[in-house]
């Protein structure tokens, strides 16, 4: 039987134990509260952004890991590097779009966000990266009701 | 604080911030001066509307009209006819609307359909007789303006391999230039004998072209040079010593790469515009506006351009459009993802 799925049997990893956030020693309310790697990771996995074709979260599939997030709050810059589960994953652009939408909705508007697939993990890496970082194409995609529905479904809170 | 590279007091001062759009502002167009009418500026936005701004006698810019309920998706581009009486607006809804200024109202008098999906740019030829549109369907359409607000498609130009980001007409000849997501620049002209339009030149990477999406282009006032800007973070100046409509035999013909301005912008350069006095403005995803002028002191390798001024944090977000006013060449308008438009005045330039 043909399932029609792009990746029928994805490897599912156990969710990693969260790195405990160290409690602030002093409570200087004027101290800058900078957005860091863990916070971005939390934004991206807290509602378990789901793989478009599996019930697993992107964290469980190791599509995104904490290490793949670079953030520089002072420069208002975030780069997320994700790893598609298979080299020919046609869902890569949808996953990338979900990550971008989640960050647009969560971060202050001053942030510049770059999304890319990990080098060497996708057959059409350059094309996927170019599309994900063309804001005109992203804007047009987000006016497409079918795509928006797909993105919203991936981003829907599951609290599982 | 401007960082000027001139050592003179060159300053780009913000005159006014125009608020009203409820989404990113994509594009701007100054209306050609109409006798007896105050200056006007059109803006278009992701909020699906077009706004017309007008200068009041006290010098303040006010929103005079909001053109909505026509386009059903993002309005990506707007362009005034040379007479200043018509405005064309291109939308992601696959249509281009034509608005006519009747008294003080704008009436939608025509809707041009034909593109398969998003229309990304619209431009009137200098004669006002031709209109060009381009879009995600990789095509460039040429429309002839006929009496009674009729627009007839005279050519559909295929050649780009990816979506076409912008079209612009040469300031004097009926020559069209398009720029694309396929990284190339194409020059189109009418074949004298067959009335058919052809690509007469492609400026790709092999001709010192861009290495990523080309977002915009602008001609200088005489039309012997053009500037393009790209996702590769550079601006490129192109020069033609020949007639721009002359068909080139080689792959790199009439238009030749003159110089590349690199190392200035940190993120994608979305907009570039050449003023009538020769100053190039660029707007980018690094929120900054930069101004460049020809470096006339350079005796080493001929012609080059240098940074005149850098306006950091010109907007709170990406700068999508920069446009010089043709009548008052020191006036610059900019539009941003932050939903605002700014009017700037450049001072301290000795002409």
CSV table of C-alpha atoms in Angstrom, one decimal:
chain,number,residue,atom,x,y,z
A,1,UNK,CA,0.0,0.0,0.0
A,2,UNK,CA,1.2,3.4,-0.8
A,3,UNK,CA,0.8,5.9,2.0
A,4,UNK,CA,1.5,9.0,-0.1
A,5,UNK,CA,3.7,10.4,2.6
A,6,UNK,CA,7.0,11.9,1.7
A,7,UNK,CA,8.7,10.4,4.7
A,8,UNK,CA,6.7,7.3,5.8
A,9,UNK,CA,8.8,6.3,8.8
A,10,UNK,CA,10.5,9.4,10.3
A,11,UNK,CA,12.9,8.9,13.2
A,12,UNK,CA,11.3,10.2,16.3
A,13,UNK,CA,13.6,11.4,19.1
A,14,UNK,CA,12.7,11.9,22.7
A,15,UNK,CA,12.2,15.4,23.7
A,16,UNK,CA,15.3,16.8,25.3
A,17,UNK,CA,15.2,17.8,28.9
A,18,UNK,CA,14.9,21.6,29.1
A,19,UNK,CA,18.0,23.5,30.2
A,20,UNK,CA,16.9,25.1,33.4
A,21,UNK,CA,16.8,28.8,33.2
A,22,UNK,CA,19.0,30.1,36.0
A,23,UNK,CA,17.1,32.3,38.3
A,24,UNK,CA,18.2,35.9,38.2
A,25,UNK,CA,20.4,36.6,41.3
A,26,UNK,CA,19.6,40.3,41.5
A,27,UNK,CA,16.3,41.8,40.6
A,28,UNK,CA,17.4,44.9,38.9
A,29,UNK,CA,14.4,46.0,37.0
A,30,UNK,CA,16.4,48.3,34.8
A,31,UNK,CA,18.6,45.5,33.6
A,32,UNK,CA,18.0,44.6,30.0
A,33,UNK,CA,16.1,41.4,29.5
A,34,UNK,CA,17.7,40.1,26.4
A,35,UNK,CA,16.0,37.6,24.1
A,36,UNK,CA,18.3,34.6,23.9
A,37,UNK,CA,18.6,31.2,22.1
A,38,UNK,CA,16.5,29.3,24.7
A,39,UNK,CA,13.7,31.8,24.4
A,40,UNK,CA,13.6,31.6,20.6
A,41,UNK,CA,13.7,27.8,20.9
A,42,UNK,CA,10.8,27.9,23.4
A,43,UNK,CA,8.8,30.1,21.1
A,44,UNK,CA,9.3,27.6,18.3
A,45,UNK,CA,8.5,24.5,20.2
A,46,UNK,CA,6.3,25.6,23.1
A,47,UNK,CA,3.1,24.8,21.1
A,48,UNK,CA,4.8,21.9,19.4
A,49,UNK,CA,4.9,23.2,15.8
A,50,UNK,CA,3.9,20.0,14.1
A,51,UNK,CA,5.3,18.4,11.0
A,52,UNK,CA,2.8,19.1,8.3
A,53,UNK,CA,2.4,15.3,7.6
A,54,UNK,CA,3.0,13.7,11.0
A,55,UNK,CA,1.6,14.2,14.5
A,56,UNK,CA,5.1,14.7,15.8
A,57,UNK,CA,6.6,18.0,16.8
A,58,UNK,CA,9.5,19.6,15.0
A,59,UNK,CA,11.5,19.0,18.2
A,60,UNK,CA,10.7,15.3,18.3
A,61,UNK,CA,11.8,15.0,14.7
A,62,UNK,CA,14.9,17.1,15.4
A,63,UNK,CA,13.9,19.4,12.6
A,64,UNK,CA,14.9,22.2,14.9
A,65,UNK,CA,17.3,22.1,17.9
A,66,UNK,CA,18.3,24.7,20.3
A,67,UNK,CA,21.8,24.8,18.8
A,68,UNK,CA,20.5,25.6,15.4
A,69,UNK,CA,19.2,29.0,16.6
A,70,UNK,CA,21.5,32.0,16.5
A,71,UNK,CA,20.2,35.1,18.2
A,72,UNK,CA,21.7,38.5,18.8
A,73,UNK,CA,19.2,40.7,20.6
A,74,UNK,CA,21.3,43.8,20.5
A,75,UNK,CA,21.5,43.5,16.7
A,76,UNK,CA,17.9,42.4,16.6
A,77,UNK,CA,18.8,39.4,14.6
A,78,UNK,CA,17.7,35.8,14.6
A,79,UNK,CA,18.7,33.0,12.3
A,80,UNK,CA,17.1,29.6,12.4
A,81,UNK,CA,18.6,26.6,10.6
A,82,UNK,CA,16.3,23.7,10.3
A,83,UNK,CA,16.9,20.1,9.1
A,84,UNK,CA,14.3,18.5,6.9
A,85,UNK,CA,13.7,14.8,7.8
A,86,UNK,CA,14.5,13.7,4.2
A,87,UNK,CA,16.6,15.2,1.5
A,88,UNK,CA,13.7,15.6,-1.0
A,89,UNK,CA,11.2,16.9,1.6
A,90,UNK,CA,8.7,18.9,-0.4
A,91,UNK,CA,7.3,20.2,2.9
A,92,UNK,CA,10.6,22.1,3.6
A,93,UNK,CA,9.2,25.4,2.4
A,94,UNK,CA,6.0,24.9,4.5
A,95,UNK,CA,8.0,24.1,7.6
A,96,UNK,CA,10.2,27.2,6.9
A,97,UNK,CA,7.1,29.3,6.4
A,98,UNK,CA,5.7,28.1,9.7
A,99,UNK,CA,8.9,29.0,11.5
A,100,UNK,CA,8.9,32.4,10.0
A,101,UNK,CA,5.3,33.1,10.8
A,102,UNK,CA,5.7,31.9,14.4
A,103,UNK,CA,8.7,34.2,14.8
A,104,UNK,CA,6.9,37.2,13.1
A,105,UNK,CA,4.0,36.7,15.5
A,106,UNK,CA,6.1,36.3,18.6
A,107,UNK,CA,9.1,38.6,18.3
A,108,UNK,CA,9.2,42.4,18.4
A,109,UNK,CA,9.0,43.9,14.9
A,110,UNK,CA,12.5,45.2,15.1
A,111,UNK,CA,13.9,41.7,14.6
A,112,UNK,CA,15.4,40.6,11.3
A,113,UNK,CA,14.8,36.9,10.7
A,114,UNK,CA,16.6,34.6,8.4
A,115,UNK,CA,15.4,31.0,7.9
A,116,UNK,CA,17.4,28.4,6.1
A,117,UNK,CA,17.8,24.6,5.8
A,118,UNK,CA,20.9,23.1,7.2
A,119,UNK,CA,23.7,23.0,4.6
A,120,UNK,CA,23.7,19.7,2.8
A,121,UNK,CA,20.3,18.5,4.1
A,122,UNK,CA,18.1,19.3,1.2
A,123,UNK,CA,18.3,18.6,-2.5
A,124,UNK,CA,17.2,22.1,-3.6
A,125,UNK,CA,18.7,23.9,-0.6
A,126,UNK,CA,19.5,27.1,-2.5
A,127,UNK,CA,16.1,27.4,-4.0
A,128,UNK,CA,14.3,26.7,-0.7
A,129,UNK,CA,16.4,29.2,1.1
A,130,UNK,CA,15.9,31.9,-1.5
A,131,UNK,CA,12.1,31.4,-1.4
A,132,UNK,CA,11.9,31.4,2.4
A,133,UNK,CA,13.8,34.7,2.5
A,134,UNK,CA,12.0,36.6,-0.3
A,135,UNK,CA,9.5,38.6,1.7
A,136,UNK,CA,7.4,39.4,-1.3
A,137,UNK,CA,6.8,35.6,-1.9
A,138,UNK,CA,6.2,35.1,1.8
A,139,UNK,CA,3.7,37.9,1.8
A,140,UNK,CA,1.9,36.5,-1.2
A,141,UNK,CA,1.9,33.0,0.3
A,142,UNK,CA,0.3,34.4,3.5
A,143,UNK,CA,-2.6,35.7,1.4
A,144,UNK,CA,-3.3,32.2,0.1
A,145,UNK,CA,-6.1,30.8,2.3
A,146,UNK,CA,-5.0,27.2,1.7
A,147,UNK,CA,-1.4,27.8,2.8
A,148,UNK,CA,-2.5,29.9,5.8
A,149,UNK,CA,-4.8,27.1,6.9
A,150,UNK,CA,-1.9,24.7,6.6
A,151,UNK,CA,0.4,27.0,8.6
A,152,UNK,CA,-2.2,27.6,11.3
A,153,UNK,CA,-2.7,23.9,11.6
A,154,UNK,CA,1.0,23.4,12.2
A,155,UNK,CA,1.1,26.2,14.7
A,156,UNK,CA,-2.1,25.2,16.5
A,157,UNK,CA,-1.5,24.7,20.2
A,158,UNK,CA,-1.5,21.0,21.1
A,159,UNK,CA,-0.2,21.1,24.6
A,160,UNK,CA,0.6,17.4,24.2
B,1,UNK,CA,22.5,61.7,12.9
B,2,UNK,CA,23.6,61.4,9.4
B,3,UNK,CA,27.0,60.0,8.6
B,4,UNK,CA,28.1,62.1,5.7
B,5,UNK,CA,31.1,61.1,3.7
B,6,UNK,CA,31.6,64.5,2.3
B,7,UNK,CA,32.9,66.5,5.2
B,8,UNK,CA,30.3,69.1,4.2
B,9,UNK,CA,27.0,69.7,5.9
B,10,UNK,CA,25.0,67.3,3.8
B,11,UNK,CA,21.8,66.5,5.7
B,12,UNK,CA,18.7,64.4,5.0
B,13,UNK,CA,16.1,65.8,7.3
B,14,UNK,CA,12.7,64.2,8.0
B,15,UNK,CA,10.0,66.7,7.3
B,16,UNK,CA,7.0,64.6,8.0
B,17,UNK,CA,5.8,61.1,8.8
B,18,UNK,CA,2.6,60.0,7.0
B,19,UNK,CA,0.5,57.5,8.9
B,20,UNK,CA,-2.6,55.8,7.8
B,21,UNK,CA,-1.8,52.5,6.2
B,22,UNK,CA,-2.5,49.5,8.4
B,23,UNK,CA,0.1,47.2,6.9
B,24,UNK,CA,3.5,47.5,5.2
B,25,UNK,CA,3.8,50.2,2.5
B,26,UNK,CA,5.3,48.6,-0.6
B,27,UNK,CA,5.6,51.4,-3.1
B,28,UNK,CA,5.4,55.1,-3.8
B,29,UNK,CA,4.9,57.4,-6.8
B,30,UNK,CA,5.1,61.2,-6.9
B,31,UNK,CA,2.5,62.6,-9.3
B,32,UNK,CA,3.8,64.7,-12.2
B,33,UNK,CA,3.2,68.3,-11.4
B,34,UNK,CA,-0.2,69.4,-12.6
B,35,UNK,CA,-0.7,73.1,-13.3
B,36,UNK,CA,-2.7,74.8,-10.5
B,37,UNK,CA,-2.8,71.6,-8.4
B,38,UNK,CA,-0.8,71.0,-5.2
B,39,UNK,CA,1.9,68.2,-5.3
B,40,UNK,CA,0.5,64.7,-4.8
B,41,UNK,CA,2.0,61.4,-3.7
B,42,UNK,CA,0.5,57.9,-4.1
B,43,UNK,CA,1.3,55.0,-1.8
B,44,UNK,CA,0.2,51.4,-1.9
B,45,UNK,CA,0.2,48.7,0.8
B,46,UNK,CA,-0.4,45.2,2.1
B,47,UNK,CA,-3.6,46.6,3.6
B,48,UNK,CA,-5.0,46.4,0.0
B,49,UNK,CA,-5.5,50.1,-0.3
B,50,UNK,CA,-3.9,53.0,-2.2
B,51,UNK,CA,-3.6,56.4,-0.5
B,52,UNK,CA,-3.3,59.7,-2.2
B,53,UNK,CA,-1.4,62.3,-0.2
B,54,UNK,CA,-1.4,66.0,-1.0
B,55,UNK,CA,0.5,69.0,0.3
B,56,UNK,CA,-1.6,71.7,1.9
B,57,UNK,CA,-0.8,75.4,1.4
B,58,UNK,CA,0.9,75.3,4.9
B,59,UNK,CA,3.3,72.7,3.6
B,60,UNK,CA,1.8,69.8,5.6
B,61,UNK,CA,1.0,66.5,3.8
B,62,UNK,CA,-2.5,65.2,4.3
B,63,UNK,CA,-4.3,62.0,3.1
B,64,UNK,CA,-6.6,63.2,0.4
B,65,UNK,CA,-8.1,59.9,-0.7
B,66,UNK,CA,-8.1,56.2,0.2
B,67,UNK,CA,-8.7,54.0,-2.8
B,68,UNK,CA,-10.0,50.7,-1.4
B,69,UNK,CA,-12.7,48.2,-2.2
B,70,UNK,CA,-11.2,47.6,-5.6
B,71,UNK,CA,-8.1,45.4,-5.0
B,72,UNK,CA,-8.8,42.2,-3.0
B,73,UNK,CA,-5.1,41.6,-2.1
B,74,UNK,CA,-1.9,43.5,-1.5
B,75,UNK,CA,-1.4,46.5,-3.8
B,76,UNK,CA,2.3,46.1,-4.7
B,77,UNK,CA,3.0,48.9,-7.2
B,78,UNK,CA,1.6,52.2,-8.3
B,79,UNK,CA,2.5,54.5,-11.2
B,80,UNK,CA,1.1,57.9,-12.5
B,81,UNK,CA,0.7,58.5,-16.2
B,82,UNK,CA,3.0,61.3,-17.5
B,83,UNK,CA,0.0,63.6,-17.7
B,84,UNK,CA,-0.7,63.1,-14.0
B,85,UNK,CA,-4.4,62.4,-14.7
B,86,UNK,CA,-4.2,58.6,-14.4
B,87,UNK,CA,-2.9,56.3,-11.8
B,88,UNK,CA,-2.2,52.6,-12.4
B,89,UNK,CA,-2.1,50.1,-9.5
B,90,UNK,CA,-0.8,46.5,-9.6
B,91,UNK,CA,-2.0,44.0,-7.1
B,92,UNK,CA,-1.4,40.4,-5.9
B,93,UNK,CA,-5.1,39.9,-6.9
B,94,UNK,CA,-3.8,39.4,-10.5
B,95,UNK,CA,-5.2,42.7,-11.8
B,96,UNK,CA,-4.0,46.2,-12.6
B,97,UNK,CA,-6.5,48.9,-11.9
B,98,UNK,CA,-6.6,52.2,-13.8
B,99,UNK,CA,-7.8,55.3,-11.9
B,100,UNK,CA,-8.7,58.6,-13.4
B,101,UNK,CA,-8.6,61.9,-11.6
B,102,UNK,CA,-12.0,63.4,-12.2
B,103,UNK,CA,-12.3,66.8,-10.4
B,104,UNK,CA,-10.9,65.8,-7.1
B,105,UNK,CA,-12.1,62.2,-7.1
B,106,UNK,CA,-10.4,59.1,-8.4
B,107,UNK,CA,-12.6,56.8,-10.4
B,108,UNK,CA,-11.6,53.3,-11.3
B,109,UNK,CA,-12.1,53.3,-15.1
B,110,UNK,CA,-10.5,50.1,-16.2
B,111,UNK,CA,-9.2,46.8,-14.8
B,112,UNK,CA,-6.5,45.0,-16.7
B,113,UNK,CA,-6.7,41.2,-16.4
B,114,UNK,CA,-4.4,38.7,-18.0
B,115,UNK,CA,-1.7,37.8,-15.5
B,116,UNK,CA,-2.1,34.4,-14.0
B,117,UNK,CA,-1.4,35.5,-10.5
B,118,UNK,CA,0.4,38.3,-8.5
B,119,UNK,CA,1.1,41.4,-10.5
B,120,UNK,CA,4.3,43.0,-9.0
B,121,UNK,CA,5.0,46.1,-11.0
B,122,UNK,CA,3.4,48.6,-13.4
B,123,UNK,CA,5.0,51.4,-15.4
B,124,UNK,CA,3.8,54.0,-18.0
B,125,UNK,CA,6.0,54.8,-21.0
B,126,UNK,CA,7.2,58.4,-21.3
B,127,UNK,CA,4.7,59.1,-24.1
B,128,UNK,CA,1.9,57.8,-22.0
B,129,UNK,CA,0.8,55.5,-24.8
B,130,UNK,CA,2.1,52.2,-23.4
B,131,UNK,CA,1.8,50.5,-20.1
B,132,UNK,CA,3.9,47.5,-18.9
B,133,UNK,CA,3.1,45.1,-16.1
B,134,UNK,CA,4.9,42.0,-14.8
B,135,UNK,CA,4.4,39.4,-12.2
B,136,UNK,CA,4.9,36.0,-10.6
B,137,UNK,CA,3.8,34.2,-13.9
B,138,UNK,CA,7.3,35.2,-15.3
B,139,UNK,CA,5.7,37.3,-18.0
B,140,UNK,CA,5.9,41.0,-18.9
B,141,UNK,CA,2.8,42.4,-20.6
B,142,UNK,CA,2.7,45.5,-22.8
B,143,UNK,CA,-0.6,47.3,-23.1
B,144,UNK,CA,-1.5,50.0,-25.6
B,145,UNK,CA,-3.5,52.9,-24.2
B,146,UNK,CA,-6.5,53.5,-26.5
B,147,UNK,CA,-9.2,56.2,-26.6
B,148,UNK,CA,-12.1,55.7,-24.1
B,149,UNK,CA,-9.9,54.1,-21.4
B,150,UNK,CA,-9.4,51.0,-23.4
B,151,UNK,CA,-6.2,49.0,-22.9
B,152,UNK,CA,-5.2,46.5,-25.5
B,153,UNK,CA,-2.5,43.9,-24.7
B,154,UNK,CA,0.0,44.2,-27.6
B,155,UNK,CA,2.6,41.7,-26.4
B,156,UNK,CA,3.2,39.1,-23.7
B,157,UNK,CA,7.0,38.8,-23.2
B,158,UNK,CA,8.3,35.5,-22.0
B,159,UNK,CA,12.0,35.1,-21.2
B,160,UNK,CA,12.5,35.3,-17.5
B,161,UNK,CA,12.7,32.0,-15.8
B,162,UNK,CA,11.3,33.2,-12.5
B,163,UNK,CA,8.9,35.9,-11.3
B,164,UNK,CA,9.6,39.4,-12.6
B,165,UNK,CA,10.0,41.9,-9.8
B,166,UNK,CA,9.9,45.3,-11.6
B,167,UNK,CA,9.5,46.9,-15.0
B,168,UNK,CA,10.6,50.4,-16.0
B,169,UNK,CA,10.5,52.4,-19.3
B,170,UNK,CA,13.5,54.2,-20.6
B,171,UNK,CA,13.0,58.0,-20.2
B,172,UNK,CA,12.9,58.8,-23.9
B,173,UNK,CA,12.9,55.7,-26.0
B,174,UNK,CA,10.2,53.0,-26.1
B,175,UNK,CA,12.6,50.5,-24.4
B,176,UNK,CA,11.5,48.5,-21.4
B,177,UNK,CA,13.8,47.0,-18.8
B,178,UNK,CA,12.7,44.2,-16.4
B,179,UNK,CA,14.4,42.7,-13.4
B,180,UNK,CA,13.7,39.3,-11.9
B,181,UNK,CA,14.0,36.7,-9.1
B,182,UNK,CA,16.1,34.8,-11.8
B,183,UNK,CA,18.9,37.3,-11.0
B,184,UNK,CA,18.8,38.8,-14.5
B,185,UNK,CA,18.0,42.1,-16.1
B,186,UNK,CA,16.3,42.1,-19.5
B,187,UNK,CA,16.1,44.9,-22.1
B,188,UNK,CA,13.1,44.7,-24.4
B,189,UNK,CA,12.4,46.7,-27.6
B,190,UNK,CA,10.0,46.7,-30.5
B,191,UNK,CA,11.1,45.3,-33.7
B,192,UNK,CA,10.7,48.0,-36.3
B,193,UNK,CA,9.4,45.7,-39.0
B,194,UNK,CA,7.1,43.3,-37.3
B,195,UNK,CA,5.7,45.5,-34.5
B,196,UNK,CA,6.7,42.6,-32.2
B,197,UNK,CA,8.6,43.1,-28.9
B,198,UNK,CA,11.8,41.2,-28.3
B,199,UNK,CA,14.4,40.8,-25.6
B,200,UNK,CA,17.4,42.6,-27.1
B,201,UNK,CA,19.7,42.1,-24.2
B,202,UNK,CA,20.1,40.0,-21.0
B,203,UNK,CA,22.4,41.2,-18.3
B,204,UNK,CA,23.2,38.1,-16.2
B,205,UNK,CA,26.0,37.0,-14.1
B,206,UNK,CA,28.3,36.4,-17.1
B,207,UNK,CA,27.9,40.2,-17.8
B,208,UNK,CA,29.0,41.2,-14.3
B,209,UNK,CA,25.4,41.0,-13.2
B,210,UNK,CA,23.7,40.3,-9.9
B,211,UNK,CA,24.1,37.0,-8.1
B,212,UNK,CA,20.7,37.0,-6.5
B,213,UNK,CA,17.2,38.5,-7.0
B,214,UNK,CA,17.2,41.9,-8.7
B,215,UNK,CA,14.5,44.0,-7.0
B,216,UNK,CA,14.5,47.3,-8.7
B,217,UNK,CA,16.0,49.6,-11.3
B,218,UNK,CA,16.1,53.3,-12.2
B,219,UNK,CA,17.3,55.3,-15.1
B,220,UNK,CA,19.3,58.5,-14.9
B,221,UNK,CA,17.5,61.6,-16.4
B,222,UNK,CA,19.2,61.3,-19.8
B,223,UNK,CA,18.7,57.6,-20.0
B,224,UNK,CA,22.3,56.7,-20.8
B,225,UNK,CA,22.8,54.9,-17.4
B,226,UNK,CA,20.7,52.8,-15.2
B,227,UNK,CA,21.1,51.5,-11.6
B,228,UNK,CA,19.9,48.1,-10.3
B,229,UNK,CA,19.7,46.8,-6.7
B,230,UNK,CA,19.6,43.3,-5.4
B,231,UNK,CA,19.3,40.7,-2.7
B,232,UNK,CA,23.1,40.2,-3.3
B,233,UNK,CA,23.4,43.5,-1.2
B,234,UNK,CA,24.9,45.5,-4.1
B,235,UNK,CA,23.9,48.2,-6.5
B,236,UNK,CA,25.1,48.1,-10.1
B,237,UNK,CA,25.5,50.9,-12.5
B,238,UNK,CA,25.0,50.1,-16.2
B,239,UNK,CA,26.0,52.4,-19.1
B,240,UNK,CA,25.1,52.6,-22.7
B,241,UNK,CA,27.1,54.7,-25.1
B,242,UNK,CA,24.9,53.5,-28.0
B,243,UNK,CA,21.3,54.0,-28.7
B,244,UNK,CA,19.5,52.0,-26.0
B,245,UNK,CA,17.1,50.4,-28.5
B,246,UNK,CA,19.9,49.2,-30.7
B,247,UNK,CA,19.9,45.5,-30.9
B,248,UNK,CA,23.1,44.0,-29.7
B,249,UNK,CA,24.8,41.1,-31.4
B,250,UNK,CA,26.6,39.7,-28.5
B,251,UNK,CA,25.1,38.5,-25.3
B,252,UNK,CA,26.5,41.6,-23.5
B,253,UNK,CA,25.7,44.4,-26.0
B,254,UNK,CA,24.6,47.9,-25.8
B,255,UNK,CA,24.3,48.1,-21.9
B,256,UNK,CA,27.6,47.5,-20.2
B,257,UNK,CA,28.5,47.1,-16.5
B,258,UNK,CA,30.1,50.3,-15.3
B,259,UNK,CA,30.6,49.7,-11.6
B,260,UNK,CA,29.3,47.8,-8.5
B,261,UNK,CA,28.6,49.5,-5.2
B,262,UNK,CA,29.2,46.8,-2.6
B,263,UNK,CA,29.9,46.8,1.1
B,264,UNK,CA,27.3,49.4,2.0
B,265,UNK,CA,24.0,47.7,2.7
B,266,UNK,CA,23.9,44.8,5.2
B,267,UNK,CA,20.6,43.3,3.9
B,268,UNK,CA,18.6,43.0,0.7
B,269,UNK,CA,18.4,46.3,-1.2
B,270,UNK,CA,14.7,46.7,-2.3
B,271,UNK,CA,14.6,50.0,-3.9
B,272,UNK,CA,16.8,52.4,-5.9
B,273,UNK,CA,16.0,55.7,-7.5
B,274,UNK,CA,18.1,58.2,-9.5
B,275,UNK,CA,17.2,61.9,-8.9
B,276,UNK,CA,17.0,64.4,-11.8
B,277,UNK,CA,20.2,66.0,-10.3
B,278,UNK,CA,22.1,62.7,-10.4
B,279,UNK,CA,21.9,61.5,-6.8
B,280,UNK,CA,21.1,57.8,-6.3
B,281,UNK,CA,19.0,56.8,-3.3
B,282,UNK,CA,18.7,53.3,-2.1
B,283,UNK,CA,16.4,51.7,0.5
B,284,UNK,CA,17.0,48.3,2.1
B,285,UNK,CA,16.0,45.7,4.6
B,286,UNK,CA,18.7,47.1,7.0
B,287,UNK,CA,16.2,50.0,7.7
B,288,UNK,CA,18.6,52.5,6.2
B,289,UNK,CA,18.6,54.9,3.3
B,290,UNK,CA,21.8,55.6,1.5
B,291,UNK,CA,22.7,58.3,-1.1
B,292,UNK,CA,25.4,57.9,-3.7
B,293,UNK,CA,26.9,60.4,-6.2
B,294,UNK,CA,29.3,60.1,-9.1
B,295,UNK,CA,32.9,60.5,-7.9
B,296,UNK,CA,34.3,63.1,-10.1
B,297,UNK,CA,37.6,63.3,-8.3
B,298,UNK,CA,38.5,59.7,-9.2
B,299,UNK,CA,41.1,59.7,-11.9
B,300,UNK,CA,42.4,56.2,-11.3
B,301,UNK,CA,39.8,54.0,-13.0
B,302,UNK,CA,37.5,56.4,-14.7
B,303,UNK,CA,33.9,56.7,-13.5
B,304,UNK,CA,32.8,55.5,-10.1
B,305,UNK,CA,30.2,56.3,-7.5
B,306,UNK,CA,30.7,57.1,-3.8
B,307,UNK,CA,28.6,57.1,-0.7
B,308,UNK,CA,27.3,60.6,0.0
B,309,UNK,CA,25.2,60.0,3.0
B,310,UNK,CA,23.9,57.1,5.1
B,311,UNK,CA,20.7,57.5,7.1
B,312,UNK,CA,20.6,54.7,9.7
B,313,UNK,CA,17.2,53.8,11.2
B,314,UNK,CA,15.5,55.8,8.5
B,315,UNK,CA,12.5,53.6,9.4
B,316,UNK,CA,11.8,51.2,12.2
B,317,UNK,CA,11.6,48.3,9.7
B,318,UNK,CA,12.6,47.5,6.1
B,319,UNK,CA,12.7,50.4,3.6
B,320,UNK,CA,10.7,49.1,0.6
B,321,UNK,CA,10.6,52.2,-1.6
B,322,UNK,CA,12.6,55.4,-2.1
B,323,UNK,CA,11.4,58.1,-4.6
B,324,UNK,CA,12.8,61.5,-5.5
B,325,UNK,CA,10.4,64.2,-6.5
B,326,UNK,CA,11.0,65.3,-10.1
B,327,UNK,CA,10.1,68.9,-9.6
B,328,UNK,CA,11.8,69.5,-6.3
B,329,UNK,CA,14.8,67.2,-6.6
B,330,UNK,CA,15.8,67.7,-3.0
B,331,UNK,CA,12.6,66.0,-1.8
B,332,UNK,CA,12.7,62.3,-1.1
B,333,UNK,CA,9.8,60.0,0.0
B,334,UNK,CA,10.4,56.6,1.6
B,335,UNK,CA,8.0,53.7,2.5
B,336,UNK,CA,8.5,50.9,5.0
B,337,UNK,CA,7.3,47.7,6.5
B,338,UNK,CA,6.6,49.8,9.6
B,339,UNK,CA,3.5,51.1,7.8
B,340,UNK,CA,4.7,54.7,7.5
B,341,UNK,CA,5.8,57.0,4.7
B,342,UNK,CA,8.4,59.7,5.3
B,343,UNK,CA,9.1,62.9,3.4
B,344,UNK,CA,12.7,64.0,3.6
B,345,UNK,CA,14.6,67.1,2.5
B,346,UNK,CA,18.2,66.9,1.3
B,347,UNK,CA,20.3,69.9,2.0
B,348,UNK,CA,23.9,71.0,1.8
B,349,UNK,CA,24.5,69.7,-1.7
B,350,UNK,CA,26.5,72.2,-3.8
B,351,UNK,CA,25.3,71.8,-7.4
